[in-house]
PDB file of C-alpha atoms in Angstrom:
ATOM      1  CA  MET B   1      38.811  55.930 -34.721  1.00 55.00           C
ATOM      2  CA  GLY B   2      35.129  55.477 -35.532  1.00 56.00           C
ATOM      3  CA  LYS B   3      32.797  52.527 -35.513  1.00 60.00           C
ATOM      4  CA  GLU B   4      32.831  50.198 -38.339  1.00 62.00           C
ATOM      5  CA  VAL B   5      29.530  49.422 -39.854  1.00 56.00           C
ATOM      6  CA  LYS B   6      29.228  45.843 -40.846  1.00 58.00           C
ATOM      7  CA  ALA B   7      27.021  44.639 -43.654  1.00 55.00           C
ATOM      8  CA  SER B   8      24.269  42.624 -42.242  1.00 55.00           C
ATOM      9  CA  SER B   9      24.028  39.078 -43.842  1.00 60.00           C
ATOM     10  CA  GLU B  10      20.471  38.635 -42.404  1.00 64.00           C
ATOM     11  CA  ARG B  11      17.633  39.666 -44.709  1.00 74.00           C
ATOM     12  CA  GLY B  12      13.986  39.577 -44.197  1.00 80.00           C
ATOM     13  CA  PHE B  13      11.278  38.643 -46.703  1.00 82.00           C
ATOM     14  CA  SER B  14      10.385  41.275 -49.267  1.00 88.00           C
ATOM     15  CA  LEU B  15       6.792  42.458 -49.574  1.00 88.00           C
ATOM     16  CA  ILE B  16       6.563  40.650 -52.930  1.00 91.00           C
ATOM     17  CA  GLU B  17       7.765  37.328 -51.480  1.00 88.00           C
ATOM     18  CA  LEU B  18       5.043  37.517 -48.736  1.00 90.00           C
ATOM     19  CA  LEU B  19       2.396  38.304 -51.190  1.00 92.00           C
ATOM     20  CA  ILE B  20       3.327  35.381 -53.285  1.00 92.00           C
ATOM     21  CA  VAL B  21       3.162  33.066 -50.197  1.00 92.00           C
ATOM     22  CA  MET B  22      -0.191  34.460 -49.237  1.00 93.00           C
ATOM     23  CA  ALA B  23      -1.474  33.936 -52.859  1.00 92.00           C
ATOM     24  CA  VAL B  24      -0.330  30.322 -52.847  1.00 92.00           C
ATOM     25  CA  ILE B  25      -1.971  29.606 -49.472  1.00 91.00           C
ATOM     26  CA  SER B  26      -5.089  31.180 -50.667  1.00 90.00           C
ATOM     27  CA  ILE B  27      -5.330  29.166 -53.784  1.00 89.00           C
ATOM     28  CA  ILE B  28      -4.756  26.065 -51.854  1.00 88.00           C
ATOM     29  CA  ALA B  29      -7.589  26.942 -49.220  1.00 85.00           C
ATOM     30  CA  ALA B  30      -9.910  27.780 -52.198  1.00 86.00           C
ATOM     31  CA  ILE B  31      -9.457  24.334 -53.508  1.00 85.00           C
ATOM     32  CA  ALA B  32      -9.594  22.408 -50.072  1.00 78.00           C
ATOM     33  CA  VAL B  33     -12.525  24.238 -48.305  1.00 79.00           C
ATOM     34  CA  PRO B  34     -15.222  23.074 -50.832  1.00 80.00           C
ATOM     35  CA  ASN B  35     -14.091  19.527 -50.531  1.00 82.00           C
ATOM     36  CA  LEU B  36     -13.994  19.711 -46.677  1.00 81.00           C
ATOM     37  CA  LEU B  37     -17.781  21.029 -46.717  1.00 85.00           C
ATOM     38  CA  THR B  38     -18.814  18.250 -49.045  1.00 89.00           C
ATOM     39  CA  ALA B  39     -17.244  15.540 -46.851  1.00 90.00           C
ATOM     40  CA  LYS B  40     -18.796  16.984 -43.793  1.00 91.00           C
ATOM     41  CA  LYS B  41     -22.339  16.816 -45.635  1.00 92.00           C
ATOM     42  CA  ALA B  42     -21.637  13.161 -46.469  1.00 93.00           C
ATOM     43  CA  ALA B  43     -20.553  12.326 -42.918  1.00 93.00           C
ATOM     44  CA  ASN B  44     -23.673  13.907 -41.724  1.00 94.00           C
ATOM     45  CA  GLU B  45     -25.834  12.004 -44.045  1.00 94.00           C
ATOM     46  CA  ALA B  46     -24.176   8.728 -43.132  1.00 94.00           C
ATOM     47  CA  ALA B  47     -24.862   9.553 -39.397  1.00 93.00           C
ATOM     48  CA  ALA B  48     -28.445  10.187 -40.035  1.00 94.00           C
ATOM     49  CA  ILE B  49     -28.961   7.013 -42.096  1.00 95.00           C
ATOM     50  CA  ALA B  50     -27.281   5.005 -39.264  1.00 93.00           C
ATOM     51  CA  TYR B  51     -29.459   6.799 -36.611  1.00 94.00           C
ATOM     52  CA  ILE B  52     -32.788   6.140 -38.299  1.00 94.00           C
ATOM     53  CA  ARG B  53     -31.654   2.579 -39.101  1.00 93.00           C
ATOM     54  CA  ASN B  54     -31.580   1.964 -35.478  1.00 93.00           C
ATOM     55  CA  TRP B  55     -35.144   2.978 -35.137  1.00 93.00           C
ATOM     56  CA  SER B  56     -36.439  -0.305 -36.714  1.00 90.00           C
ATOM     57  CA  SER B  57     -35.027  -2.614 -34.207  1.00 92.00           C
ATOM     58  CA  ALA B  58     -35.695  -0.101 -31.358  1.00 94.00           C
ATOM     59  CA  GLN B  59     -39.392   0.192 -32.422  1.00 93.00           C
ATOM     60  CA  GLU B  60     -39.875  -3.524 -32.467  1.00 92.00           C
ATOM     61  CA  ILE B  61     -38.549  -3.940 -29.000  1.00 94.00           C
ATOM     62  CA  TYR B  62     -40.630  -0.961 -27.741  1.00 93.00           C
ATOM     63  CA  LEU B  63     -43.657  -2.720 -29.222  1.00 91.00           C
ATOM     64  CA  THR B  64     -42.817  -5.761 -27.420  1.00 92.00           C
ATOM     65  CA  LEU B  65     -42.460  -3.850 -24.197  1.00 94.00           C
ATOM     66  CA  HIS B  66     -45.507  -1.449 -24.637  1.00 92.00           C
ATOM     67  CA  GLN B  67     -47.789  -3.148 -27.074  1.00 90.00           C
ATOM     68  CA  SER B  68     -47.492  -0.154 -29.315  1.00 89.00           C
ATOM     69  CA  TYR B  69     -44.957   1.767 -31.110  1.00 91.00           C
ATOM     70  CA  ALA B  70     -43.166   4.735 -29.874  1.00 91.00           C
ATOM     71  CA  THR B  71     -44.528   8.175 -30.973  1.00 90.00           C
ATOM     72  CA  THR B  72     -41.545  10.264 -29.914  1.00 90.00           C
ATOM     73  CA  ASN B  73     -37.725   9.665 -30.032  1.00 90.00           C
ATOM     74  CA  ASP B  74     -37.768  10.508 -26.248  1.00 92.00           C
ATOM     75  CA  GLN B  75     -39.723   7.242 -25.623  1.00 93.00           C
ATOM     76  CA  LEU B  76     -37.144   5.308 -27.332  1.00 94.00           C
ATOM     77  CA  VAL B  77     -34.332   7.218 -25.577  1.00 94.00           C
ATOM     78  CA  GLY B  78     -36.183   6.806 -22.114  1.00 94.00           C
ATOM     79  CA  ASP B  79     -36.126   3.027 -22.583  1.00 94.00           C
ATOM     80  CA  GLY B  80     -32.446   3.052 -23.633  1.00 94.00           C
ATOM     81  CA  LEU B  81     -33.227   1.696 -27.087  1.00 94.00           C
ATOM     82  CA  VAL B  82     -31.511   4.706 -28.933  1.00 93.00           C
ATOM     83  CA  THR B  83     -29.136   7.407 -27.860  1.00 91.00           C
ATOM     84  CA  PRO B  84     -30.336  11.124 -27.810  1.00 91.00           C
ATOM     85  CA  ALA B  85     -30.197  12.702 -31.328  1.00 86.00           C
ATOM     86  CA  GLU B  86     -27.860  15.773 -31.103  1.00 86.00           C
ATOM     87  CA  PRO B  87     -28.530  17.839 -34.158  1.00 82.00           C
ATOM     88  CA  SER B  88     -25.733  20.118 -33.499  1.00 82.00           C
ATOM     89  CA  ARG B  89     -23.430  17.064 -33.777  1.00 84.00           C
ATOM     90  CA  LEU B  90     -25.147  14.968 -36.303  1.00 88.00           C
ATOM     91  CA  GLY B  91     -26.307  17.781 -38.635  1.00 92.00           C
ATOM     92  CA  TYR B  92     -29.901  16.391 -38.762  1.00 95.00           C
ATOM     93  CA  THR B  93     -33.165  16.530 -36.809  1.00 94.00           C
ATOM     94  CA  PHE B  94     -35.126  13.591 -36.115  1.00 93.00           C
ATOM     95  CA  GLU B  95     -38.706  13.162 -35.645  1.00 92.00           C
ATOM     96  CA  LEU B  96     -41.100  10.223 -35.285  1.00 92.00           C
ATOM     97  CA  SER B  97     -44.681  10.462 -36.394  1.00 87.00           C
ATOM     98  CA  GLU B  98     -47.109  11.036 -33.420  1.00 82.00           C
ATOM     99  CA  ASP B  99     -49.787   8.945 -35.088  1.00 79.00           C
ATOM    100  CA  ALA B 100     -47.877   5.633 -34.706  1.00 68.00           C
ATOM    101  CA  ASP B 101     -50.214   2.738 -33.384  1.00 69.00           C
ATOM    102  CA  ALA B 102     -49.747  -0.982 -32.738  1.00 70.00           C
ATOM    103  CA  ARG B 103     -49.239  -1.772 -36.640  1.00 81.00           C
ATOM    104  CA  GLU B 104     -47.671   1.296 -38.145  1.00 89.00           C
ATOM    105  CA  TRP B 105     -45.076   4.103 -37.359  1.00 93.00           C
ATOM    106  CA  SER B 106     -42.872   6.285 -39.514  1.00 94.00           C
ATOM    107  CA  GLY B 107     -39.971   8.904 -38.707  1.00 94.00           C
ATOM    108  CA  THR B 108     -38.055  11.367 -40.706  1.00 95.00           C
ATOM    109  CA  ALA B 109     -34.520  12.924 -40.587  1.00 95.00           C
ATOM    110  CA  ALA B 110     -34.078  16.447 -42.078  1.00 96.00           C
ATOM    111  CA  PRO B 111     -30.927  18.647 -42.471  1.00 96.00           C
ATOM    112  CA  ALA B 112     -30.691  20.819 -39.609  1.00 93.00           C
ATOM    113  CA  ASP B 113     -29.394  23.539 -42.008  1.00 93.00           C
ATOM    114  CA  PRO B 114     -30.391  22.384 -45.534  1.00 93.00           C
ATOM    115  CA  GLY B 115     -27.517  22.718 -47.971  1.00 90.00           C
ATOM    116  CA  VAL B 116     -25.085  23.015 -45.254  1.00 91.00           C
ATOM    117  CA  THR B 117     -25.278  20.126 -43.105  1.00 92.00           C
ATOM    118  CA  GLY B 118     -26.772  17.999 -45.537  1.00 94.00           C
ATOM    119  CA  ASP B 119     -28.845  17.741 -48.903  1.00 93.00           C
ATOM    120  CA  ARG B 120     -31.061  14.700 -48.508  1.00 95.00           C
ATOM    121  CA  TYR B 121     -34.127  14.244 -46.388  1.00 97.00           C
ATOM    122  CA  PHE B 122     -34.939  10.633 -45.112  1.00 97.00           C
ATOM    123  CA  PHE B 123     -37.993   8.691 -44.284  1.00 97.00           C
ATOM    124  CA  LEU B 124     -38.467   5.350 -42.574  1.00 96.00           C
ATOM    125  CA  ASP B 125     -41.445   3.363 -41.525  1.00 94.00           C
ATOM    126  CA  GLN B 126     -42.290  -0.197 -40.000  1.00 92.00           C
ATOM    127  CA  SER B 127     -41.250  -1.709 -43.477  1.00 92.00           C
ATOM    128  CA  GLY B 128     -37.537  -0.881 -42.522  1.00 92.00           C
ATOM    129  CA  VAL B 129     -37.091   0.685 -45.975  1.00 95.00           C
ATOM    130  CA  ILE B 130     -35.144   3.885 -45.752  1.00 96.00           C
ATOM    131  CA  ARG B 131     -36.264   6.525 -48.461  1.00 96.00           C
ATOM    132  CA  TRP B 132     -34.688   9.750 -49.443  1.00 96.00           C
ATOM    133  CA  MET B 133     -35.555  12.990 -51.162  1.00 95.00           C
ATOM    134  CA  ARG B 134     -33.375  15.913 -52.329  1.00 93.00           C
ATOM    135  CA  GLY B 135     -34.698  19.561 -51.490  1.00 89.00           C
ATOM    136  CA  GLY B 136     -37.684  18.492 -49.594  1.00 93.00           C
ATOM    137  CA  ALA B 137     -39.224  15.978 -47.014  1.00 94.00           C
ATOM    138  CA  ALA B 138     -39.006  12.385 -47.943  1.00 95.00           C
ATOM    139  CA  ASP B 139     -42.189  10.137 -47.720  1.00 94.00           C
ATOM    140  CA  VAL B 140     -43.454   6.700 -48.351  1.00 93.00           C
ATOM    141  CA  SER B 141     -43.451   7.402 -52.166  1.00 94.00           C
ATOM    142  CA  SER B 142     -39.817   8.620 -52.210  1.00 95.00           C
ATOM    143  CA  PRO B 143     -37.145   6.399 -53.913  1.00 95.00           C
ATOM    144  CA  PRO B 144     -35.587   3.789 -51.648  1.00 95.00           C
ATOM    145  CA  LEU B 145     -32.035   3.984 -50.458  1.00 91.00           C
ATOM    146  CA  ASP B 146     -30.055   1.374 -52.092  1.00 82.00           C
ATOM    147  CA  SER B 147     -27.934  -0.987 -49.890  1.00 53.00           C
ATOM    148  CA  SER B 148     -24.630   1.067 -50.309  1.00 49.00           C
ATOM    149  CA  GLY B 149     -26.425   4.195 -48.960  1.00 50.00           C
ATOM    150  CA  GLU B 150     -26.077   5.917 -52.276  1.00 55.00           C
ATOM    151  CA  ASN B 151     -28.705   6.708 -54.957  1.00 57.00           C
TER     152      ASN B 151
END
């Protein structure tokens, strides 16, 4: 007597089935990735706005303590008035103008990688009005950010 060969009831996936699943996953990824990148940019911009908004009160406290405005973000960090800016985490680089004096100061926030980490550039001075520009550095003549943070 020989061995009986049983027909296996277990089946694997065919190549066509695997290709269809991969195609569906690719389509879903193609839809989701751009939305994810847009959301990341918006989050970076919101974080940049929040960070430079803190400069206004920090600069007024610094003025009270030192009789002049800070000329670098490190001075504000050193006095414990703001946290260190981390471009790798926030997606923006921050810079205070070095020509600050007892009456005036200004600072900017620029995307660390324009178009990837953010699209808008921001400017803030002693007036407390945040201004923005798309595609290049913002300055005192740029349009103000409205109260909702959009424009």
